[in-house]
Coordinates of N, CA and C in Angstrom, one line a residue:
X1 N -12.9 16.7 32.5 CA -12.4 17.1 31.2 C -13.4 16.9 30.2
X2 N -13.4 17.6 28.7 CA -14.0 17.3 27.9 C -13.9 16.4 27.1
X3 N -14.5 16.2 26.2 CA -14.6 15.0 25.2 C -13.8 15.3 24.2
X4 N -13.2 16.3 24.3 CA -11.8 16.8 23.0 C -11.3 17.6 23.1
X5 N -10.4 16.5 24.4 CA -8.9 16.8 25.1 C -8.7 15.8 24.3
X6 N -7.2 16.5 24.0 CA -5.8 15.8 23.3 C -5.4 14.6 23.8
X7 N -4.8 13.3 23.3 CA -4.5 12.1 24.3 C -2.7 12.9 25.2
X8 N -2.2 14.0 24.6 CA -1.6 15.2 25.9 C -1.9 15.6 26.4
X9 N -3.3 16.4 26.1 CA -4.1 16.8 27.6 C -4.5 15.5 28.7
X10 N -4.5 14.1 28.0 CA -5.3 13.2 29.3 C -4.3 12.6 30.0
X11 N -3.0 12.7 29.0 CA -2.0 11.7 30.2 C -0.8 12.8 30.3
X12 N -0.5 13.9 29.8 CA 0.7 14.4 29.5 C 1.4 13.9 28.6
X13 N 2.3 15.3 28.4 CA 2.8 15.2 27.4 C 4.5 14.3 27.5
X14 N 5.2 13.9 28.2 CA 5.8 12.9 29.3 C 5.5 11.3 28.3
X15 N 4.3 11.2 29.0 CA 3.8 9.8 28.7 C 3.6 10.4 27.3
X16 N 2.4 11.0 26.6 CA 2.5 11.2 24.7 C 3.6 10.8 24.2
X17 N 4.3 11.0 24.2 CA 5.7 10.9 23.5 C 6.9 10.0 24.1
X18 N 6.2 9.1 25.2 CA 7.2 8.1 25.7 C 7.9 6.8 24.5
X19 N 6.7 6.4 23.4 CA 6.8 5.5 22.6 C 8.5 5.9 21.7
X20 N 8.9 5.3 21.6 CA 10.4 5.6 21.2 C 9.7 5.3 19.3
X21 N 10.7 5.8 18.5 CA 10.2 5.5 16.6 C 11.2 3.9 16.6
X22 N 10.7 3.2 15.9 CA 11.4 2.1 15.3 C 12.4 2.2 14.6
X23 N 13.6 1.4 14.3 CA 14.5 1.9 13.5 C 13.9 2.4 12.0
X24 N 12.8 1.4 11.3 CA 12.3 1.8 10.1 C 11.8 3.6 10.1
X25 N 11.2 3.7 11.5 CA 10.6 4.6 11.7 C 11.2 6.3 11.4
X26 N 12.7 6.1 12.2 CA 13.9 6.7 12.2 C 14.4 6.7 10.7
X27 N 14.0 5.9 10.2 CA 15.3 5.9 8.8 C 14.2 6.8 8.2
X28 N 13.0 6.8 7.7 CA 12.0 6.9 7.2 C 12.2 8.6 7.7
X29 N 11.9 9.2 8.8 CA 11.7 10.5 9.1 C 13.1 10.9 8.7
X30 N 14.1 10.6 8.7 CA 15.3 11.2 8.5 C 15.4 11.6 6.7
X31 N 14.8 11.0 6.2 CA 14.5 10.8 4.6 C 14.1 12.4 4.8
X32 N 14.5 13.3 3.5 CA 14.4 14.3 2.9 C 12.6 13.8 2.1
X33 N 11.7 14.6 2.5 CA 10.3 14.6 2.1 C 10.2 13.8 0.5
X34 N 10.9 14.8 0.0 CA 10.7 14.4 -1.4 C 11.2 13.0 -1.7
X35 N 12.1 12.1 -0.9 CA 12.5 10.6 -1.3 C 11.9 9.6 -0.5
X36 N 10.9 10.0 0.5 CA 9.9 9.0 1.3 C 9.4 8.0 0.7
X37 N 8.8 8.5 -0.6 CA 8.2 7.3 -1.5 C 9.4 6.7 -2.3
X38 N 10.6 7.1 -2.3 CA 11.2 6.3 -3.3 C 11.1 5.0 -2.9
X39 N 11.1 4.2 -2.3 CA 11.1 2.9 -2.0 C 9.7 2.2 -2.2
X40 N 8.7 2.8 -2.3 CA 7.4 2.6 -3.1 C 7.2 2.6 -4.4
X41 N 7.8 3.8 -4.6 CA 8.3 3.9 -6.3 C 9.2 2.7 -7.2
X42 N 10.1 2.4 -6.4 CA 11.5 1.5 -6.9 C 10.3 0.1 -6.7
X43 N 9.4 -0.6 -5.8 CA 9.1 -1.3 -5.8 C 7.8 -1.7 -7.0
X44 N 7.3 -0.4 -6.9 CA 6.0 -0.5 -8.4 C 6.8 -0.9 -9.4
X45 N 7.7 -0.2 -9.3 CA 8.9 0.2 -10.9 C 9.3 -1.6 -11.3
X46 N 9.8 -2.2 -9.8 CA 10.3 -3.4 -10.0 C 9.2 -4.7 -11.1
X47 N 7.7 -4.1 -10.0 CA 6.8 -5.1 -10.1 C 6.3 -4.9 -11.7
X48 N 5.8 -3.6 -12.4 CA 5.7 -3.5 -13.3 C 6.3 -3.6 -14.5
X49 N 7.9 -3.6 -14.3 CA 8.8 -4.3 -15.2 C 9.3 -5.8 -15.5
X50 N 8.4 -6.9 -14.2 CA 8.3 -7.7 -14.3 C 7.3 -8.7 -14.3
X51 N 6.1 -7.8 -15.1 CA 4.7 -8.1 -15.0 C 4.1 -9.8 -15.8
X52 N 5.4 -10.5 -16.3 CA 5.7 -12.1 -17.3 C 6.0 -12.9 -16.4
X53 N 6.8 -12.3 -14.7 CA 7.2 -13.2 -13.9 C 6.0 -13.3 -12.9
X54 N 5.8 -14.6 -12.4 CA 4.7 -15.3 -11.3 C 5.4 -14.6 -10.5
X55 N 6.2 -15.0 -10.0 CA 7.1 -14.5 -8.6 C 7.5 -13.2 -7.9
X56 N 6.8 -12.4 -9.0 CA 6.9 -11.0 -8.9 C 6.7 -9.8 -7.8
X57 N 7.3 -9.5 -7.4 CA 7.0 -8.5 -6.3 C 5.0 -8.2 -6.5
X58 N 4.4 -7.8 -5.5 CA 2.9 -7.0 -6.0 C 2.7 -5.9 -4.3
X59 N 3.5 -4.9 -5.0 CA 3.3 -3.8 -3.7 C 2.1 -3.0 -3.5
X60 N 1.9 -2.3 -3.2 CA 0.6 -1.8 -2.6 C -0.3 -2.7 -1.3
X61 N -1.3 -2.7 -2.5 CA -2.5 -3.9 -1.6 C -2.0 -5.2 -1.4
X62 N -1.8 -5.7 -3.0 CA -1.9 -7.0 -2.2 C -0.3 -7.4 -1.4
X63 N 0.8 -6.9 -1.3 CA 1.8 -7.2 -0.8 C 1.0 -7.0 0.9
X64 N 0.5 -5.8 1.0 CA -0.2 -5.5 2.5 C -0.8 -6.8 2.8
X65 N -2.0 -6.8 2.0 CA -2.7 -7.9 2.6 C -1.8 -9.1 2.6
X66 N -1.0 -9.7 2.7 CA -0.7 -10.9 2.4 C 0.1 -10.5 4.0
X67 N 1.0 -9.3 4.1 CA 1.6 -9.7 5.4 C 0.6 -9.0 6.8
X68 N -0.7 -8.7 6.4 CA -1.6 -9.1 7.3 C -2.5 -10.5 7.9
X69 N -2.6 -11.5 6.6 CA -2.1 -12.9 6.5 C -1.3 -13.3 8.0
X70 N 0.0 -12.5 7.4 CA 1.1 -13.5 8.1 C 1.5 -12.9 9.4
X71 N 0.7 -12.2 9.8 CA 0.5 -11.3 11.4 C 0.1 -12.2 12.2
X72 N -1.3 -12.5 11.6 CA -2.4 -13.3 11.8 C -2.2 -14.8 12.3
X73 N -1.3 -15.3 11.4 CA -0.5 -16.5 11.4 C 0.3 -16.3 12.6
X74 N 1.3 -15.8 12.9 CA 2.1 -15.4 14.2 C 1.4 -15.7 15.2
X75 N 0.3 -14.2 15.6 CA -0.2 -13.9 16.7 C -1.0 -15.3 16.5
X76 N -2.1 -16.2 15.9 CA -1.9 -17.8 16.2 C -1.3 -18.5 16.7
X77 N -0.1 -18.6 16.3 CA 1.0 -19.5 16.5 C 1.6 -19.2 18.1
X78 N 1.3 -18.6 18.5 CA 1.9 -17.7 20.0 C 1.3 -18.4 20.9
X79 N 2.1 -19.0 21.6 CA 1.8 -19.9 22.7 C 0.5 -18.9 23.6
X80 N 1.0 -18.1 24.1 CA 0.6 -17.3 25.3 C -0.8 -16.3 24.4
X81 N -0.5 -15.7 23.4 CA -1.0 -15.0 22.7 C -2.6 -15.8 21.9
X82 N -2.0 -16.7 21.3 CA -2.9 -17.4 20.7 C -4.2 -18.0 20.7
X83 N -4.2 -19.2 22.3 CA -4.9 -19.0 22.6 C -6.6 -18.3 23.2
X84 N -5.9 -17.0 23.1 CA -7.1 -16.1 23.7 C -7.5 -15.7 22.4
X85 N -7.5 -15.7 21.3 CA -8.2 -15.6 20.1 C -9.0 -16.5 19.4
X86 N -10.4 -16.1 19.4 CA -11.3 -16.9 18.9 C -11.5 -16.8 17.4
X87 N -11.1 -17.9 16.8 CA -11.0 -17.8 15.1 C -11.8 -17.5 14.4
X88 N -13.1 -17.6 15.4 CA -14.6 -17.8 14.1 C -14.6 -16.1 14.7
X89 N -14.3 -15.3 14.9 CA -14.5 -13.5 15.3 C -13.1 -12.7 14.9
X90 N -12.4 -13.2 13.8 CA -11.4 -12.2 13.5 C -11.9 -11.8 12.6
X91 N -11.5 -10.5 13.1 CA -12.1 -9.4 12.0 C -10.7 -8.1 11.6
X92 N -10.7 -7.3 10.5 CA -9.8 -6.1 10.3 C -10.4 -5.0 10.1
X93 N -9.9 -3.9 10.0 CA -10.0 -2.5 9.8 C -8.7 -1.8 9.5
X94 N -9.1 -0.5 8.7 CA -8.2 0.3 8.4 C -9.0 1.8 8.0
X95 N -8.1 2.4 7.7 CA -8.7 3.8 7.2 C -7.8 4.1 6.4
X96 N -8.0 4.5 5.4 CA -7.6 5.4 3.8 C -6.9 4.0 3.3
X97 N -5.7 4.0 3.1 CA -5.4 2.6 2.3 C -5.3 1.3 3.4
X98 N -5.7 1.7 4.9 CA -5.4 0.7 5.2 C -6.9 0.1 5.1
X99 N -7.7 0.5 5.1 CA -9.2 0.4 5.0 C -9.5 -0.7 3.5
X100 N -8.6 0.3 2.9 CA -8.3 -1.1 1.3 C -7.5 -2.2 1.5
X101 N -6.9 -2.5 2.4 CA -6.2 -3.4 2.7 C -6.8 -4.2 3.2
X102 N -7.7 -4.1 4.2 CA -8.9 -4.6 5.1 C -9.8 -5.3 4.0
X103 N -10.4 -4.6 3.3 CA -11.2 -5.5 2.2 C -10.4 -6.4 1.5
X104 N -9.4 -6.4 1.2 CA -8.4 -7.2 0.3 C -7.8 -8.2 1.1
X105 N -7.3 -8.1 2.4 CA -7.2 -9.4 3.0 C -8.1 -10.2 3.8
X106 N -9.2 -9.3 3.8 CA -10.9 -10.1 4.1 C -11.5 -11.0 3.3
X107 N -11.4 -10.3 2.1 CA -11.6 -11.1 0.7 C -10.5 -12.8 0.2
X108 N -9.5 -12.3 0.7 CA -8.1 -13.4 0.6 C -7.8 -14.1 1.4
X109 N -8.3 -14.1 2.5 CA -8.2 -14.8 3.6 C -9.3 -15.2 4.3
X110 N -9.9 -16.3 4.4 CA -11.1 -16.4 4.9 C -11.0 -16.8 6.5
X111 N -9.8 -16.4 7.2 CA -10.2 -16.5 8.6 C -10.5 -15.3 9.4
X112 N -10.5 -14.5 8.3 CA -10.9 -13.6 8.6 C -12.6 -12.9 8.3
X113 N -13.3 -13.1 9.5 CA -14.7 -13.0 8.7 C -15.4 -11.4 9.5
X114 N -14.7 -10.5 9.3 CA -15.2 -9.4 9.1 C -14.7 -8.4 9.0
X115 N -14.7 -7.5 8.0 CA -14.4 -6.3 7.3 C -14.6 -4.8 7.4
X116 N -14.2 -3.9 9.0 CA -14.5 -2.7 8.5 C -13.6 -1.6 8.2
X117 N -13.9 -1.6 6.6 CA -13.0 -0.4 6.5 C -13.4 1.3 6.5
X118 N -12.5 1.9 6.9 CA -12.8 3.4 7.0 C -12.3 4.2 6.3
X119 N -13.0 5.0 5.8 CA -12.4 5.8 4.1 C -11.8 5.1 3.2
X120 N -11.6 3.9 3.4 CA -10.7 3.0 2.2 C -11.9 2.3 0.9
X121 N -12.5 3.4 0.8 CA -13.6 2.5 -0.2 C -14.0 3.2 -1.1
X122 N -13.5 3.2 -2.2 CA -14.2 4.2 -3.6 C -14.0 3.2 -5.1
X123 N -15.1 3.6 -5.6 CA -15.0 2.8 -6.7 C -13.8 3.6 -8.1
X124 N -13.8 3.3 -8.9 CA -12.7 4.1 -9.6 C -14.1 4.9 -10.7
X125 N -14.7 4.4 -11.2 CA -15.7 4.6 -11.9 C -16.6 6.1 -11.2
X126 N -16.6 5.9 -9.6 CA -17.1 6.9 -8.8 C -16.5 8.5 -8.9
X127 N -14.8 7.5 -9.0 CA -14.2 8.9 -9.4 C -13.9 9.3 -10.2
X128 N -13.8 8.4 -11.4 CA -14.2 9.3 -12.7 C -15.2 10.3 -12.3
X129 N -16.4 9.6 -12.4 CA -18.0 10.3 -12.6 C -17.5 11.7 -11.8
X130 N -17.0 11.3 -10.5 CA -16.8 12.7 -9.8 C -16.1 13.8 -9.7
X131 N -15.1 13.7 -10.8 CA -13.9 14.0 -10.7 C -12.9 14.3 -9.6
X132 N -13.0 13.1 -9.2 CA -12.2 12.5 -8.0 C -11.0 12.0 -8.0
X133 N -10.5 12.2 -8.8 CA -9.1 11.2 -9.2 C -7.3 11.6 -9.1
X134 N -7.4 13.1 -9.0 CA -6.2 14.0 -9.4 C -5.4 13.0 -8.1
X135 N -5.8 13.0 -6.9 CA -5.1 12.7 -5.8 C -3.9 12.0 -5.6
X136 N -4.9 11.1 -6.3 CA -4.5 9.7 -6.6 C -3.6 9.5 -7.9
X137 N -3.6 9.7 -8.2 CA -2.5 10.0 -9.6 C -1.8 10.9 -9.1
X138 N -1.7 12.0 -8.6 CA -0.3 12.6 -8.2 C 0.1 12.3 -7.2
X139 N -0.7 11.3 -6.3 CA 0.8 10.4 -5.6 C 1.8 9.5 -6.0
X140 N 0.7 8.7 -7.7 CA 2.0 8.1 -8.1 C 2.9 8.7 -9.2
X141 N 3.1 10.1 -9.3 CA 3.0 10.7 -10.3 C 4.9 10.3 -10.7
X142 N 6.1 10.0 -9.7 CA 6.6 9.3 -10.2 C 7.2 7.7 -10.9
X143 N 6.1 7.2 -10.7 CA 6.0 6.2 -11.1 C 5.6 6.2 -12.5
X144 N 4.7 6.8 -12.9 CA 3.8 6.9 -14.3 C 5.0 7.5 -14.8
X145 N 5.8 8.6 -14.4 CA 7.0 8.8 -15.1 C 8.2 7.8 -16.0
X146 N 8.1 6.8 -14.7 CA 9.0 6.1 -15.2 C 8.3 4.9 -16.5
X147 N 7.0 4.8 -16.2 CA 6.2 3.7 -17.3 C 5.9 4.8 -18.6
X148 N 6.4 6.1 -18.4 CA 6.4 6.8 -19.5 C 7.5 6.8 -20.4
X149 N 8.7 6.8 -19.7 CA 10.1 6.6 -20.0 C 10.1 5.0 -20.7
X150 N 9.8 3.5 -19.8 CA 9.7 2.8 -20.4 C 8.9 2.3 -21.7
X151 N 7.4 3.2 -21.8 CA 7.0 3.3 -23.2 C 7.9 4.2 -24.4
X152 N 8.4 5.5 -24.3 CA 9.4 6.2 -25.5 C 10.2 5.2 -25.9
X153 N 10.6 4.4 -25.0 CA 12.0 3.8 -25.1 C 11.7 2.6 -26.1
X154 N 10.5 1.4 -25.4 CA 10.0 0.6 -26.3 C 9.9 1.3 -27.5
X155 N 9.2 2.6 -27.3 CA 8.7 2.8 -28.5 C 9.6 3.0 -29.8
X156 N 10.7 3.4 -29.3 CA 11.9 3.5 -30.2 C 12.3 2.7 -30.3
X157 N 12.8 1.4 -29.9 CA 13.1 0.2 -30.2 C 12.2 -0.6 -31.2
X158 N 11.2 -0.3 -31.1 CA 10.4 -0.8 -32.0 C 10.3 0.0 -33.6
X159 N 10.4 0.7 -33.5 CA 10.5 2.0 -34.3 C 12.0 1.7 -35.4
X160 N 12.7 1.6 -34.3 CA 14.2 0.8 -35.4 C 14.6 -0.8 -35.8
X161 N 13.3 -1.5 -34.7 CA 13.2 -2.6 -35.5 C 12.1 -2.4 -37.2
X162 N 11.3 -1.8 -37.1 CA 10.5 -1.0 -38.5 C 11.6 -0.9 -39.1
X163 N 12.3 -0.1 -38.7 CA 13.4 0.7 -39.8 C 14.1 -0.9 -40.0
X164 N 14.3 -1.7 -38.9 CA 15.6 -2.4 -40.0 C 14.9 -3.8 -40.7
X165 N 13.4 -3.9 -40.7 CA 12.7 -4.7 -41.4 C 12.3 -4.2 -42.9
X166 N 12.5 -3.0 -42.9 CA 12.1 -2.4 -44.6 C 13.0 -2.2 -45.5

């Protein structure tokens, strides 16, 4: 066979698709496209409205990194598991945000002493300069919606505090 056969062309299509979806997995595909992110959305929404509280949700990266942290911690703790992991050689990887994650819990976690990420690495400044950025902004483009809403709104509250100070 060649070097780019399908992982269906090398085992069948049988075995490909033996892995069953997790329940997350199932609730998630069953979701109508356009509400996939709501639960990404609802959590930015949470974190950013409670940006005064310590205890505050922080989704994206660093919520990732943290329960890469506590993977790590587990598979330690694992009697059978554990053992065969040599501390001073843990390393991560990811690609596109998981790749960002990988530097962020490399950086945060120092049992972990090596970092490679794959496509997860752009400076923001890069994308200015390049005009690189649309992407990324229109995936969170409901979110900015809603930090738009919560600025009018301040903004009008403040606006009729003016009014009732004059």
């Amino acid at each position: 066979g060649g070097g780019n056969s399908s992982i269906t062309d090398r085992i069948g299509a049988e075995q490909a698709t033996a892995l069953p979806l997790t329940p997350t997995e199932e609730a998630w595909m069953a979701m109508a496209p356009a509400n996939r992110l709501a639960p990404y959305f609802d959590a930015l929404t949470r974190s950013y409205r409670a940006a005064d509280d310590a205890g505050r949700e922080s989704p994206f990266i660093y919520d990732s990194a943290n329960d890469a942290s506590r993977v790590l911690d587990a598979l330690l703790a694992d009697r059978g598991f554990g053992a065969s992991i040599d501390s001073k050689r843990i390393g991560t990887t990811g690609i596109s945000l998981g790749g960002m994650i990988s530097w962020f819990v490399a950086a945060a976690d120092t049992r972990f002493t090596a970092a490679a990420p794959g496509i997860g690495v752009q400076g923001f400044q890069y994308a200015l300069d390049e005009n690189l950025w649309h992407a990324r902004v229109a995936s969170l483009g409901g979110f900015f919606e809603t930090v738009l809403q919560d600025a009018r709104a301040e903004g009008g509250k403040e606006s009729e505090a003016l009014e009732m100070n004059r």
